[in-house]
PDB file of C-alpha atoms and ligand atoms in Angstrom:
ATOM      1  CA  MET A   1     -25.224  -0.204 -75.128  1.00 98.00           C
ATOM      2  CA  ARG A   2     -28.182  -1.510 -77.049  1.00 98.00           C
ATOM      3  CA  VAL A   3     -28.530  -1.976 -80.801  1.00 98.00           C
ATOM      4  CA  LYS A   4     -31.851  -2.397 -82.609  1.00 98.00           C
ATOM      5  CA  MET A   5     -32.135  -3.250 -86.294  1.00 98.00           C
ATOM      6  CA  TRP A   6     -34.740  -1.363 -88.334  1.00 98.00           C
ATOM      7  CA  GLY A   7     -33.451  -1.965 -91.876  1.00 98.00           C
ATOM      8  CA  VAL A   8     -30.960  -4.594 -92.963  1.00 98.00           C
ATOM      9  CA  ARG A   9     -31.450  -4.951 -96.728  1.00 98.00           C
ATOM     10  CA  GLY A  10     -29.096  -3.605 -99.383  1.00 98.00           C
ATOM     11  CA  SER A  11     -29.682  -1.515-102.506  1.00 97.00           C
ATOM     12  CA  ILE A  12     -33.473  -1.333-102.686  1.00 98.00           C
ATOM     13  CA  PRO A  13     -36.414  -2.138-100.414  1.00 98.00           C
ATOM     14  CA  SER A  14     -37.487  -5.687-101.131  1.00 98.00           C
ATOM     15  CA  PRO A  15     -40.788  -6.546 -99.480  1.00 97.00           C
ATOM     16  CA  GLY A  16     -42.647  -9.733-100.308  1.00 97.00           C
ATOM     17  CA  PRO A  17     -43.346 -13.261 -99.124  1.00 98.00           C
ATOM     18  CA  ASP A  18     -39.700 -14.317 -99.538  1.00 98.00           C
ATOM     19  CA  THR A  19     -38.239 -11.624 -97.244  1.00 98.00           C
ATOM     20  CA  VAL A  20     -40.639 -11.703 -94.293  1.00 98.00           C
ATOM     21  CA  GLU A  21     -38.201 -13.249 -91.819  1.00 98.00           C
ATOM     22  CA  PHE A  22     -35.217 -10.918 -92.297  1.00 98.00           C
ATOM     23  CA  GLY A  23     -37.133  -7.933 -93.661  1.00 98.00           C
ATOM     24  CA  GLY A  24     -37.048  -5.810 -96.792  1.00 98.00           C
ATOM     25  CA  ASN A  25     -36.261  -2.329 -95.434  1.00 98.00           C
ATOM     26  CA  THR A  26     -32.935  -0.707 -96.247  1.00 98.00           C
ATOM     27  CA  SER A  27     -30.184   0.301 -93.807  1.00 98.00           C
ATOM     28  CA  CYS A  28     -31.092   1.759 -90.442  1.00 98.00           C
ATOM     29  CA  TYR A  29     -29.809   0.906 -86.960  1.00 99.00           C
ATOM     30  CA  GLU A  30     -30.728   2.448 -83.614  1.00 98.00           C
ATOM     31  CA  VAL A  31     -27.945   2.512 -81.034  1.00 98.00           C
ATOM     32  CA  ARG A  32     -28.537   3.539 -77.424  1.00 98.00           C
ATOM     33  CA  ALA A  33     -25.318   4.447 -75.668  1.00 98.00           C
ATOM     34  CA  GLY A  34     -26.082   5.622 -72.156  1.00 96.00           C
ATOM     35  CA  ASP A  35     -28.594   8.454 -72.652  1.00 97.00           C
ATOM     36  CA  ALA A  36     -27.598   9.039 -76.273  1.00 98.00           C
ATOM     37  CA  LEU A  37     -29.862   8.079 -79.175  1.00 98.00           C
ATOM     38  CA  ILE A  38     -27.719   7.335 -82.210  1.00 98.00           C
ATOM     39  CA  ILE A  39     -29.073   6.453 -85.647  1.00 98.00           C
ATOM     40  CA  LEU A  40     -26.904   4.791 -88.248  1.00 98.00           C
ATOM     41  CA  ASP A  41     -28.131   5.510 -91.780  1.00 98.00           C
ATOM     42  CA  GLY A  42     -31.511   6.678 -93.018  1.00 98.00           C
ATOM     43  CA  GLY A  43     -32.720   3.865 -95.263  1.00 98.00           C
ATOM     44  CA  THR A  44     -36.397   2.940 -95.322  1.00 98.00           C
ATOM     45  CA  GLY A  45     -36.099   1.315 -91.883  1.00 98.00           C
ATOM     46  CA  LEU A  46     -35.873   4.867 -90.509  1.00 98.00           C
ATOM     47  CA  ARG A  47     -39.593   5.391 -91.117  1.00 98.00           C
ATOM     48  CA  LEU A  48     -40.437   2.624 -88.641  1.00 98.00           C
ATOM     49  CA  LEU A  49     -37.954   3.900 -86.074  1.00 98.00           C
ATOM     50  CA  GLY A  50     -39.591   7.329 -86.427  1.00 98.00           C
ATOM     51  CA  GLN A  51     -42.986   5.862 -85.543  1.00 98.00           C
ATOM     52  CA  GLU A  52     -41.502   4.267 -82.419  1.00 98.00           C
ATOM     53  CA  LEU A  53     -39.818   7.538 -81.389  1.00 98.00           C
ATOM     54  CA  LEU A  54     -43.181   9.348 -81.438  1.00 98.00           C
ATOM     55  CA  LYS A  55     -43.792   7.679 -78.063  1.00 98.00           C
ATOM     56  CA  GLN A  56     -40.674   9.347 -76.625  1.00 97.00           C
ATOM     57  CA  LEU A  57     -40.996  12.989 -77.708  1.00 97.00           C
ATOM     58  CA  PRO A  58     -39.184  15.300 -77.729  1.00 98.00           C
ATOM     59  CA  ILE A  59     -36.119  13.548 -79.100  1.00 98.00           C
ATOM     60  CA  GLU A  60     -32.519  14.554 -79.546  1.00 98.00           C
ATOM     61  CA  ALA A  61     -30.724  12.224 -81.952  1.00 98.00           C
ATOM     62  CA  TRP A  62     -27.238  11.934 -83.373  1.00 98.00           C
ATOM     63  CA  MET A  63     -27.459  10.543 -86.875  1.00 98.00           C
ATOM     64  CA  PHE A  64     -24.557   9.189 -88.920  1.00 98.00           C
ATOM     65  CA  PHE A  65     -24.754   8.547 -92.653  1.00 97.00           C
ATOM     66  CA  SER A  66     -22.310   6.031 -94.116  1.00 97.00           C
ATOM     67  CA  HIS A  67     -22.837   7.644 -97.517  1.00 95.00           C
ATOM     68  CA  VAL A  68     -25.675   9.093 -99.534  1.00 93.00           C
ATOM     69  CA  HIS A  69     -26.636   6.327-101.938  1.00 95.00           C
ATOM     70  CA  TRP A  70     -30.402   6.056-102.023  1.00 95.00           C
ATOM     71  CA  ASP A  71     -30.733   2.970 -99.868  1.00 98.00           C
ATOM     72  CA  HIS A  72     -29.083   4.891 -96.997  1.00 97.00           C
ATOM     73  CA  ILE A  73     -31.076   8.158 -97.164  1.00 97.00           C
ATOM     74  CA  GLN A  74     -34.439   7.249 -98.658  1.00 96.00           C
ATOM     75  CA  GLY A  75     -36.225   6.941 -95.325  1.00 98.00           C
ATOM     76  CA  PHE A  76     -35.355  10.459 -94.224  1.00 97.00           C
ATOM     77  CA  PRO A  77     -38.269  12.272 -95.964  1.00 97.00           C
ATOM     78  CA  PHE A  78     -40.565   9.858 -94.079  1.00 97.00           C
ATOM     79  CA  PHE A  79     -38.936  10.273 -90.646  1.00 98.00           C
ATOM     80  CA  THR A  80     -41.842  11.893 -88.796  1.00 98.00           C
ATOM     81  CA  PRO A  81     -39.825  13.307 -85.844  1.00 98.00           C
ATOM     82  CA  ALA A  82     -37.892  15.467 -88.342  1.00 98.00           C
ATOM     83  CA  PHE A  83     -41.126  17.308 -89.190  1.00 97.00           C
ATOM     84  CA  MET A  84     -41.854  18.219 -85.577  1.00 98.00           C
ATOM     85  CA  ARG A  85     -40.742  21.322 -83.706  1.00 97.00           C
ATOM     86  CA  GLY A  86     -39.057  20.551 -80.414  1.00 98.00           C
ATOM     87  CA  ASN A  87     -36.952  17.712 -81.790  1.00 98.00           C
ATOM     88  CA  THR A  88     -33.237  18.061 -82.513  1.00 98.00           C
ATOM     89  CA  ILE A  89     -31.280  15.989 -84.995  1.00 98.00           C
ATOM     90  CA  HIS A  90     -27.519  16.316 -85.322  1.00 98.00           C
ATOM     91  CA  MET A  91     -26.437  14.842 -88.658  1.00 97.00           C
ATOM     92  CA  TYR A  92     -22.993  13.685 -89.703  1.00 97.00           C
ATOM     93  CA  GLY A  93     -21.607  12.362 -92.962  1.00 94.00           C
ATOM     94  CA  GLY A  94     -18.312  11.867 -94.668  1.00 88.00           C
ATOM     95  CA  LEU A  95     -16.751  14.679 -96.609  1.00 77.00           C
ATOM     96  CA  ASN A  96     -16.314  12.576 -99.711  1.00 62.00           C
ATOM     97  CA  VAL A  97     -18.462  13.940-102.504  1.00 60.00           C
ATOM     98  CA  THR A  98     -18.786  17.255-104.277  1.00 71.00           C
ATOM     99  CA  ARG A  99     -21.893  18.110-102.298  1.00 83.00           C
ATOM    100  CA  THR A 100     -22.322  18.416 -98.554  1.00 88.00           C
ATOM    101  CA  LEU A 101     -24.575  16.066 -96.613  1.00 90.00           C
ATOM    102  CA  GLU A 102     -27.152  18.847 -96.265  1.00 92.00           C
ATOM    103  CA  GLU A 103     -27.201  19.513-100.018  1.00 91.00           C
ATOM    104  CA  THR A 104     -27.639  15.814-100.779  1.00 90.00           C
ATOM    105  CA  LEU A 105     -30.444  15.296 -98.270  1.00 92.00           C
ATOM    106  CA  ALA A 106     -32.148  18.416 -99.578  1.00 93.00           C
ATOM    107  CA  GLY A 107     -31.576  17.224-103.157  1.00 92.00           C
ATOM    108  CA  GLN A 108     -33.679  14.096-102.767  1.00 91.00           C
ATOM    109  CA  MET A 109     -36.564  16.297-101.574  1.00 93.00           C
ATOM    110  CA  ASP A 110     -36.246  18.882-104.368  1.00 92.00           C
ATOM    111  CA  PHE A 111     -39.208  19.686-106.604  1.00 90.00           C
ATOM    112  CA  PRO A 112     -40.650  17.702-108.369  1.00 92.00           C
ATOM    113  CA  SER A 113     -39.462  14.563-106.596  1.00 91.00           C
ATOM    114  CA  PHE A 114     -41.020  15.318-103.217  1.00 93.00           C
ATOM    115  CA  PRO A 115     -43.724  17.752-102.017  1.00 94.00           C
ATOM    116  CA  VAL A 116     -41.969  19.085 -98.892  1.00 94.00           C
ATOM    117  CA  HIS A 117     -38.497  20.576 -98.875  1.00 94.00           C
ATOM    118  CA  LEU A 118     -35.873  19.817 -96.237  1.00 93.00           C
ATOM    119  CA  SER A 119     -35.909  23.451 -95.127  1.00 91.00           C
ATOM    120  CA  GLU A 120     -39.616  23.147 -94.295  1.00 93.00           C
ATOM    121  CA  MET A 121     -39.137  20.309 -91.812  1.00 94.00           C
ATOM    122  CA  GLY A 122     -39.824  21.503 -88.286  1.00 96.00           C
ATOM    123  CA  ALA A 123     -37.094  19.857 -86.233  1.00 98.00           C
ATOM    124  CA  LYS A 124     -33.871  21.649 -85.448  1.00 98.00           C
ATOM    125  CA  MET A 125     -31.226  20.088 -87.651  1.00 97.00           C
ATOM    126  CA  THR A 126     -27.480  20.525 -87.757  1.00 97.00           C
ATOM    127  CA  PHE A 127     -25.143  19.118 -90.374  1.00 95.00           C
ATOM    128  CA  GLN A 128     -21.513  18.274 -89.931  1.00 94.00           C
ATOM    129  CA  ASP A 129     -19.245  16.895 -92.626  1.00 93.00           C
ATOM    130  CA  LEU A 130     -16.583  14.651 -91.131  1.00 94.00           C
ATOM    131  CA  TYR A 131     -13.002  14.190 -92.162  1.00 93.00           C
ATOM    132  CA  GLU A 132     -11.486  10.740 -92.266  1.00 93.00           C
ATOM    133  CA  GLY A 133      -9.981   9.810 -88.929  1.00 94.00           C
ATOM    134  CA  GLU A 134     -11.799  12.577 -87.066  1.00 95.00           C
ATOM    135  CA  VAL A 135     -12.934  11.520 -83.586  1.00 98.00           C
ATOM    136  CA  ILE A 136     -15.875  13.327 -82.036  1.00 98.00           C
ATOM    137  CA  ALA A 137     -17.659  13.263 -78.679  1.00 98.00           C
ATOM    138  CA  ILE A 138     -21.461  13.233 -78.799  1.00 98.00           C
ATOM    139  CA  GLY A 139     -24.518  12.626 -76.653  1.00 98.00           C
ATOM    140  CA  PRO A 140     -26.263  14.754 -74.021  1.00 98.00           C
ATOM    141  CA  HIS A 141     -23.273  14.286 -71.699  1.00 98.00           C
ATOM    142  CA  GLY A 142     -20.589  14.208 -74.415  1.00 98.00           C
ATOM    143  CA  ASP A 143     -19.521  10.775 -73.216  1.00 98.00           C
ATOM    144  CA  VAL A 144     -19.944   8.828 -76.464  1.00 98.00           C
ATOM    145  CA  ARG A 145     -16.972   8.644 -78.788  1.00 98.00           C
ATOM    146  CA  VAL A 146     -17.450   8.206 -82.532  1.00 98.00           C
ATOM    147  CA  SER A 147     -14.537   7.500 -84.836  1.00 98.00           C
ATOM    148  CA  ASN A 148     -14.518   6.700 -88.546  1.00 97.00           C
ATOM    149  CA  ALA A 149     -12.559   5.272 -91.447  1.00 97.00           C
ATOM    150  CA  ARG A 150     -13.172   5.273 -95.163  1.00 95.00           C
ATOM    151  CA  GLY A 151     -14.214   2.040 -96.833  1.00 96.00           C
ATOM    152  CA  ASN A 152     -14.046   0.836-100.422  1.00 96.00           C
ATOM    153  CA  HIS A 153     -17.156   1.900-102.338  1.00 95.00           C
ATOM    154  CA  PRO A 154     -18.011   3.881-105.498  1.00 93.00           C
ATOM    155  CA  ASN A 155     -18.335   7.582-104.504  1.00 89.00           C
ATOM    156  CA  GLY A 156     -16.878   6.772-101.084  1.00 92.00           C
ATOM    157  CA  VAL A 157     -18.234   5.477 -97.793  1.00 95.00           C
ATOM    158  CA  TYR A 158     -17.544   5.996 -94.098  1.00 96.00           C
ATOM    159  CA  ALA A 159     -17.474   3.261 -91.465  1.00 98.00           C
ATOM    160  CA  TYR A 160     -18.165   4.254 -87.861  1.00 98.00           C
ATOM    161  CA  ARG A 161     -17.150   3.047 -84.433  1.00 98.00           C
ATOM    162  CA  ILE A 162     -19.139   4.022 -81.351  1.00 98.00           C
ATOM    163  CA  ASP A 163     -17.500   3.661 -77.929  1.00 98.00           C
ATOM    164  CA  HIS A 164     -19.264   4.147 -74.629  1.00 98.00           C
ATOM    165  CA  GLY A 165     -18.726   2.794 -71.129  1.00 97.00           C
ATOM    166  CA  GLY A 166     -16.142   0.246 -72.237  1.00 98.00           C
ATOM    167  CA  LYS A 167     -18.389  -1.202 -74.985  1.00 98.00           C
ATOM    168  CA  SER A 168     -18.132  -0.677 -78.724  1.00 98.00           C
ATOM    169  CA  VAL A 169     -20.157  -1.095 -81.890  1.00 98.00           C
ATOM    170  CA  VAL A 170     -18.636  -0.863 -85.367  1.00 98.00           C
ATOM    171  CA  TYR A 171     -20.762  -0.295 -88.466  1.00 98.00           C
ATOM    172  CA  ILE A 172     -19.130  -1.069 -91.802  1.00 98.00           C
ATOM    173  CA  THR A 173     -21.569  -1.089 -94.684  1.00 98.00           C
ATOM    174  CA  ASP A 174     -21.057  -0.902 -98.447  1.00 98.00           C
ATOM    175  CA  SER A 175     -17.376  -1.748 -98.401  1.00 97.00           C
ATOM    176  CA  GLU A 176     -15.841  -4.200-100.825  1.00 98.00           C
ATOM    177  CA  HIS A 177     -13.067  -6.405 -99.495  1.00 97.00           C
ATOM    178  CA  TYR A 178      -9.539  -6.532-100.878  1.00 96.00           C
ATOM    179  CA  ALA A 179      -7.213  -9.527-101.312  1.00 94.00           C
ATOM    180  CA  ILE A 180      -6.082  -8.881 -97.740  1.00 96.00           C
ATOM    181  CA  VAL A 181      -8.041  -7.638 -94.743  1.00 97.00           C
ATOM    182  CA  ASP A 182      -8.254  -3.829 -95.050  1.00 97.00           C
ATOM    183  CA  PRO A 183      -5.792  -2.527 -92.414  1.00 98.00           C
ATOM    184  CA  LYS A 184      -7.856   0.632 -91.831  1.00 98.00           C
ATOM    185  CA  LEU A 185     -11.055  -1.283 -91.149  1.00 98.00           C
ATOM    186  CA  LYS A 186      -9.191  -3.791 -89.020  1.00 98.00           C
ATOM    187  CA  LYS A 187      -7.877  -0.943 -86.883  1.00 98.00           C
ATOM    188  CA  LEU A 188     -11.330   0.626 -86.609  1.00 98.00           C
ATOM    189  CA  ALA A 189     -12.915  -2.679 -85.566  1.00 98.00           C
ATOM    190  CA  MET A 190     -10.148  -3.847 -83.223  1.00 98.00           C
ATOM    191  CA  ASN A 191     -11.541  -5.639 -80.132  1.00 98.00           C
ATOM    192  CA  ALA A 192     -15.084  -4.362 -80.786  1.00 98.00           C
ATOM    193  CA  ASP A 193     -17.962  -6.020 -78.979  1.00 98.00           C
ATOM    194  CA  LEU A 194     -20.105  -5.942 -82.096  1.00 98.00           C
ATOM    195  CA  LEU A 195     -19.211  -5.631 -85.779  1.00 98.00           C
ATOM    196  CA  ILE A 196     -22.019  -4.957 -88.251  1.00 98.00           C
ATOM    197  CA  PHE A 197     -20.582  -5.709 -91.672  1.00 98.00           C
ATOM    198  CA  ASP A 198     -21.645  -5.533 -95.326  1.00 97.00           C
ATOM    199  CA  ALA A 199     -21.976  -9.244 -96.131  1.00 97.00           C
ATOM    200  CA  MET A 200     -24.125  -8.758 -99.188  1.00 98.00           C
ATOM    201  CA  TYR A 201     -22.881 -11.701-101.203  1.00 98.00           C
ATOM    202  CA  THR A 202     -21.922 -15.320-100.986  1.00 98.00           C
ATOM    203  CA  PRO A 203     -18.536 -16.007-102.645  1.00 97.00           C
ATOM    204  CA  GLU A 204     -20.443 -17.658-105.506  1.00 97.00           C
ATOM    205  CA  GLU A 205     -22.626 -14.593-106.069  1.00 97.00           C
ATOM    206  CA  TYR A 206     -19.582 -12.312-105.894  1.00 97.00           C
ATOM    207  CA  ALA A 207     -17.747 -14.395-108.488  1.00 97.00           C
ATOM    208  CA  GLY A 208     -20.785 -14.479-110.775  1.00 96.00           C
ATOM    209  CA  GLU A 209     -21.164 -18.250-110.495  1.00 94.00           C
ATOM    210  CA  ALA A 210     -24.683 -17.856-109.153  1.00 89.00           C
ATOM    211  CA  GLY A 211     -25.770 -15.941-112.273  1.00 86.00           C
ATOM    212  CA  GLY A 212     -25.945 -12.224-112.954  1.00 86.00           C
ATOM    213  CA  GLY A 213     -22.251 -11.800-113.642  1.00 93.00           C
ATOM    214  CA  PRO A 214     -19.385 -11.033-111.269  1.00 96.00           C
ATOM    215  CA  LYS A 215     -19.844  -8.302-108.662  1.00 96.00           C
ATOM    216  CA  THR A 216     -16.233  -7.136-108.488  1.00 95.00           C
ATOM    217  CA  GLY A 217     -16.024  -3.357-108.226  1.00 96.00           C
ATOM    218  CA  TRP A 218     -19.639  -3.008-107.119  1.00 96.00           C
ATOM    219  CA  GLY A 219     -18.519  -1.965-103.654  1.00 97.00           C
ATOM    220  CA  HIS A 220     -19.851  -4.823-101.539  1.00 98.00           C
ATOM    221  CA  ALA A 221     -18.291  -7.711 -99.660  1.00 98.00           C
ATOM    222  CA  THR A 222     -18.934 -11.373 -98.974  1.00 98.00           C
ATOM    223  CA  PHE A 223     -19.758 -12.986 -95.654  1.00 98.00           C
ATOM    224  CA  VAL A 224     -16.360 -14.707 -95.854  1.00 98.00           C
ATOM    225  CA  ALA A 225     -14.659 -11.307 -95.892  1.00 98.00           C
ATOM    226  CA  GLY A 226     -16.761 -10.335 -92.865  1.00 98.00           C
ATOM    227  CA  CYS A 227     -15.622 -13.427 -90.962  1.00 98.00           C
ATOM    228  CA  GLU A 228     -11.990 -12.750 -91.877  1.00 98.00           C
ATOM    229  CA  LEU A 229     -12.224  -9.164 -90.650  1.00 98.00           C
ATOM    230  CA  ALA A 230     -13.993 -10.271 -87.450  1.00 98.00           C
ATOM    231  CA  LYS A 231     -11.198 -12.750 -86.730  1.00 98.00           C
ATOM    232  CA  ALA A 232      -8.374 -10.366 -87.630  1.00 98.00           C
ATOM    233  CA  ALA A 233      -9.842  -7.586 -85.481  1.00 98.00           C
ATOM    234  CA  ASN A 234     -10.682  -9.928 -82.577  1.00 98.00           C
ATOM    235  CA  VAL A 235     -14.303  -8.788 -82.398  1.00 98.00           C
ATOM    236  CA  LYS A 236     -16.726 -10.594 -80.113  1.00 98.00           C
ATOM    237  CA  GLN A 237     -19.782 -10.779 -82.350  1.00 98.00           C
ATOM    238  CA  LEU A 238     -20.454 -10.367 -86.064  1.00 98.00           C
ATOM    239  CA  VAL A 239     -23.671  -9.207 -87.726  1.00 99.00           C
ATOM    240  CA  LEU A 240     -24.129  -9.895 -91.440  1.00 98.00           C
ATOM    241  CA  HIS A 241     -25.766  -6.797 -92.923  1.00 98.00           C
ATOM    242  CA  HIS A 242     -26.960  -5.364 -96.297  1.00 98.00           C
ATOM    243  CA  HIS A 243     -28.542  -8.556 -97.632  1.00 98.00           C
ATOM    244  CA  ASP A 244     -28.826  -8.647-101.406  1.00 98.00           C
ATOM    245  CA  PRO A 245     -32.424  -7.894-102.479  1.00 97.00           C
ATOM    246  CA  MET A 246     -32.363 -11.136-104.489  1.00 96.00           C
ATOM    247  CA  GLN A 247     -31.706 -13.214-101.358  1.00 98.00           C
ATOM    248  CA  THR A 248     -34.754 -14.993 -99.967  1.00 98.00           C
ATOM    249  CA  ASP A 249     -35.106 -15.798 -96.274  1.00 98.00           C
ATOM    250  CA  ALA A 250     -33.844 -19.322 -96.982  1.00 98.00           C
ATOM    251  CA  MET A 251     -30.768 -17.920 -98.738  1.00 98.00           C
ATOM    252  CA  VAL A 252     -29.988 -15.531 -95.860  1.00 98.00           C
ATOM    253  CA  ARG A 253     -30.398 -18.401 -93.383  1.00 98.00           C
ATOM    254  CA  ASP A 254     -27.956 -20.454 -95.450  1.00 98.00           C
ATOM    255  CA  LYS A 255     -25.501 -17.512 -95.577  1.00 98.00           C
ATOM    256  CA  GLU A 256     -25.758 -17.208 -91.793  1.00 98.00           C
ATOM    257  CA  ARG A 257     -25.119 -20.933 -91.272  1.00 98.00           C
ATOM    258  CA  ARG A 258     -22.080 -20.893 -93.557  1.00 98.00           C
ATOM    259  CA  ALA A 259     -20.687 -17.807 -91.814  1.00 98.00           C
ATOM    260  CA  GLN A 260     -21.142 -19.433 -88.397  1.00 98.00           C
ATOM    261  CA  ALA A 261     -18.893 -22.268 -89.555  1.00 98.00           C
ATOM    262  CA  LEU A 262     -16.130 -19.668 -90.077  1.00 98.00           C
ATOM    263  CA  PHE A 263     -16.894 -17.344 -87.152  1.00 98.00           C
ATOM    264  CA  PRO A 264     -19.268 -18.995 -84.654  1.00 98.00           C
ATOM    265  CA  ASN A 265     -20.609 -15.860 -82.943  1.00 98.00           C
ATOM    266  CA  THR A 266     -22.318 -14.594 -86.095  1.00 98.00           C
ATOM    267  CA  VAL A 267     -25.915 -13.639 -86.712  1.00 98.00           C
ATOM    268  CA  ALA A 268     -27.619 -12.433 -89.890  1.00 98.00           C
ATOM    269  CA  ALA A 269     -29.194  -9.010 -89.367  1.00 98.00           C
ATOM    270  CA  ARG A 270     -32.959  -9.093 -89.234  1.00 98.00           C
ATOM    271  CA  GLU A 271     -35.516  -6.350 -88.669  1.00 98.00           C
ATOM    272  CA  GLY A 272     -36.475  -5.978 -85.033  1.00 98.00           C
ATOM    273  CA  LEU A 273     -33.502  -7.869 -83.618  1.00 98.00           C
ATOM    274  CA  VAL A 274     -32.062  -6.268 -80.486  1.00 98.00           C
ATOM    275  CA  ILE A 275     -28.534  -6.899 -79.241  1.00 98.00           C
ATOM    276  CA  GLU A 276     -27.561  -5.782 -75.758  1.00 98.00           C
ATOM    277  CA  LEU A 277     -23.898  -5.211 -75.006  1.00 97.00           C
TER     278      LEU A 277
HETATM  279 ZN1   ZN B   1     -26.100   0.293 -99.677  1.00 71.61          ZN
HETATM  280 ZN1   ZN B   2     -23.746   2.347-101.605  1.00 71.61          ZN
END
């Protein structure tokens, strides 16, 4: 398996001189599992992935949305392969809101917010709303297994685990930690080769000691919670994801260094980084 990071920032795109190293695009990961192209979330990083995929047409992609907050869907109207006939995109999201995934994706492109409607995009698209705990087989050969669990986030969120050929990647974004390690997420992440985790805050930021007030109930975790989950679930490598838009490159580097003291095989997500499993 191979994982490439296209968007690692939380909440809102945050370009500028202070975010050059880690990047300012919002959530999007490309996972290659055998012959399967899997896309995790459609934040603004998806636009860049789309440009890369133009060299590999036609594409068939399996796309999983953690949830439909803007920073996880905003890149979709700018995903060029979705406008092109001959491409196929299978889309999955959690059944956790009053609207289906298709209705929500169409909603962000409704008049007058966007000039082209979802139904006018040329690619063949399918939508599947997932139930918690549902395990599905995907990919051109049906040999990739995707399981899920619900996390702790306003309006709900799904975490995903991808298994293929004895390797595994777990993607847990936008999920606030509890006083104990979440047993459901621990089970989902158990013995994974790679855990990508929402490590938006430092403990000081979360507690409000860094200014801006406490972040309890906002639906995001600290890097300490990520390290605790990684240890409890016996994962091999941890990726700190969903950096706060207020965090400069120096702050993310510091967060990474502090996390490595707790769980040595940790890296802060950065745009363009590739991890081979
Ligand atoms: Zn988010
Ligand atoms: Zn969210």
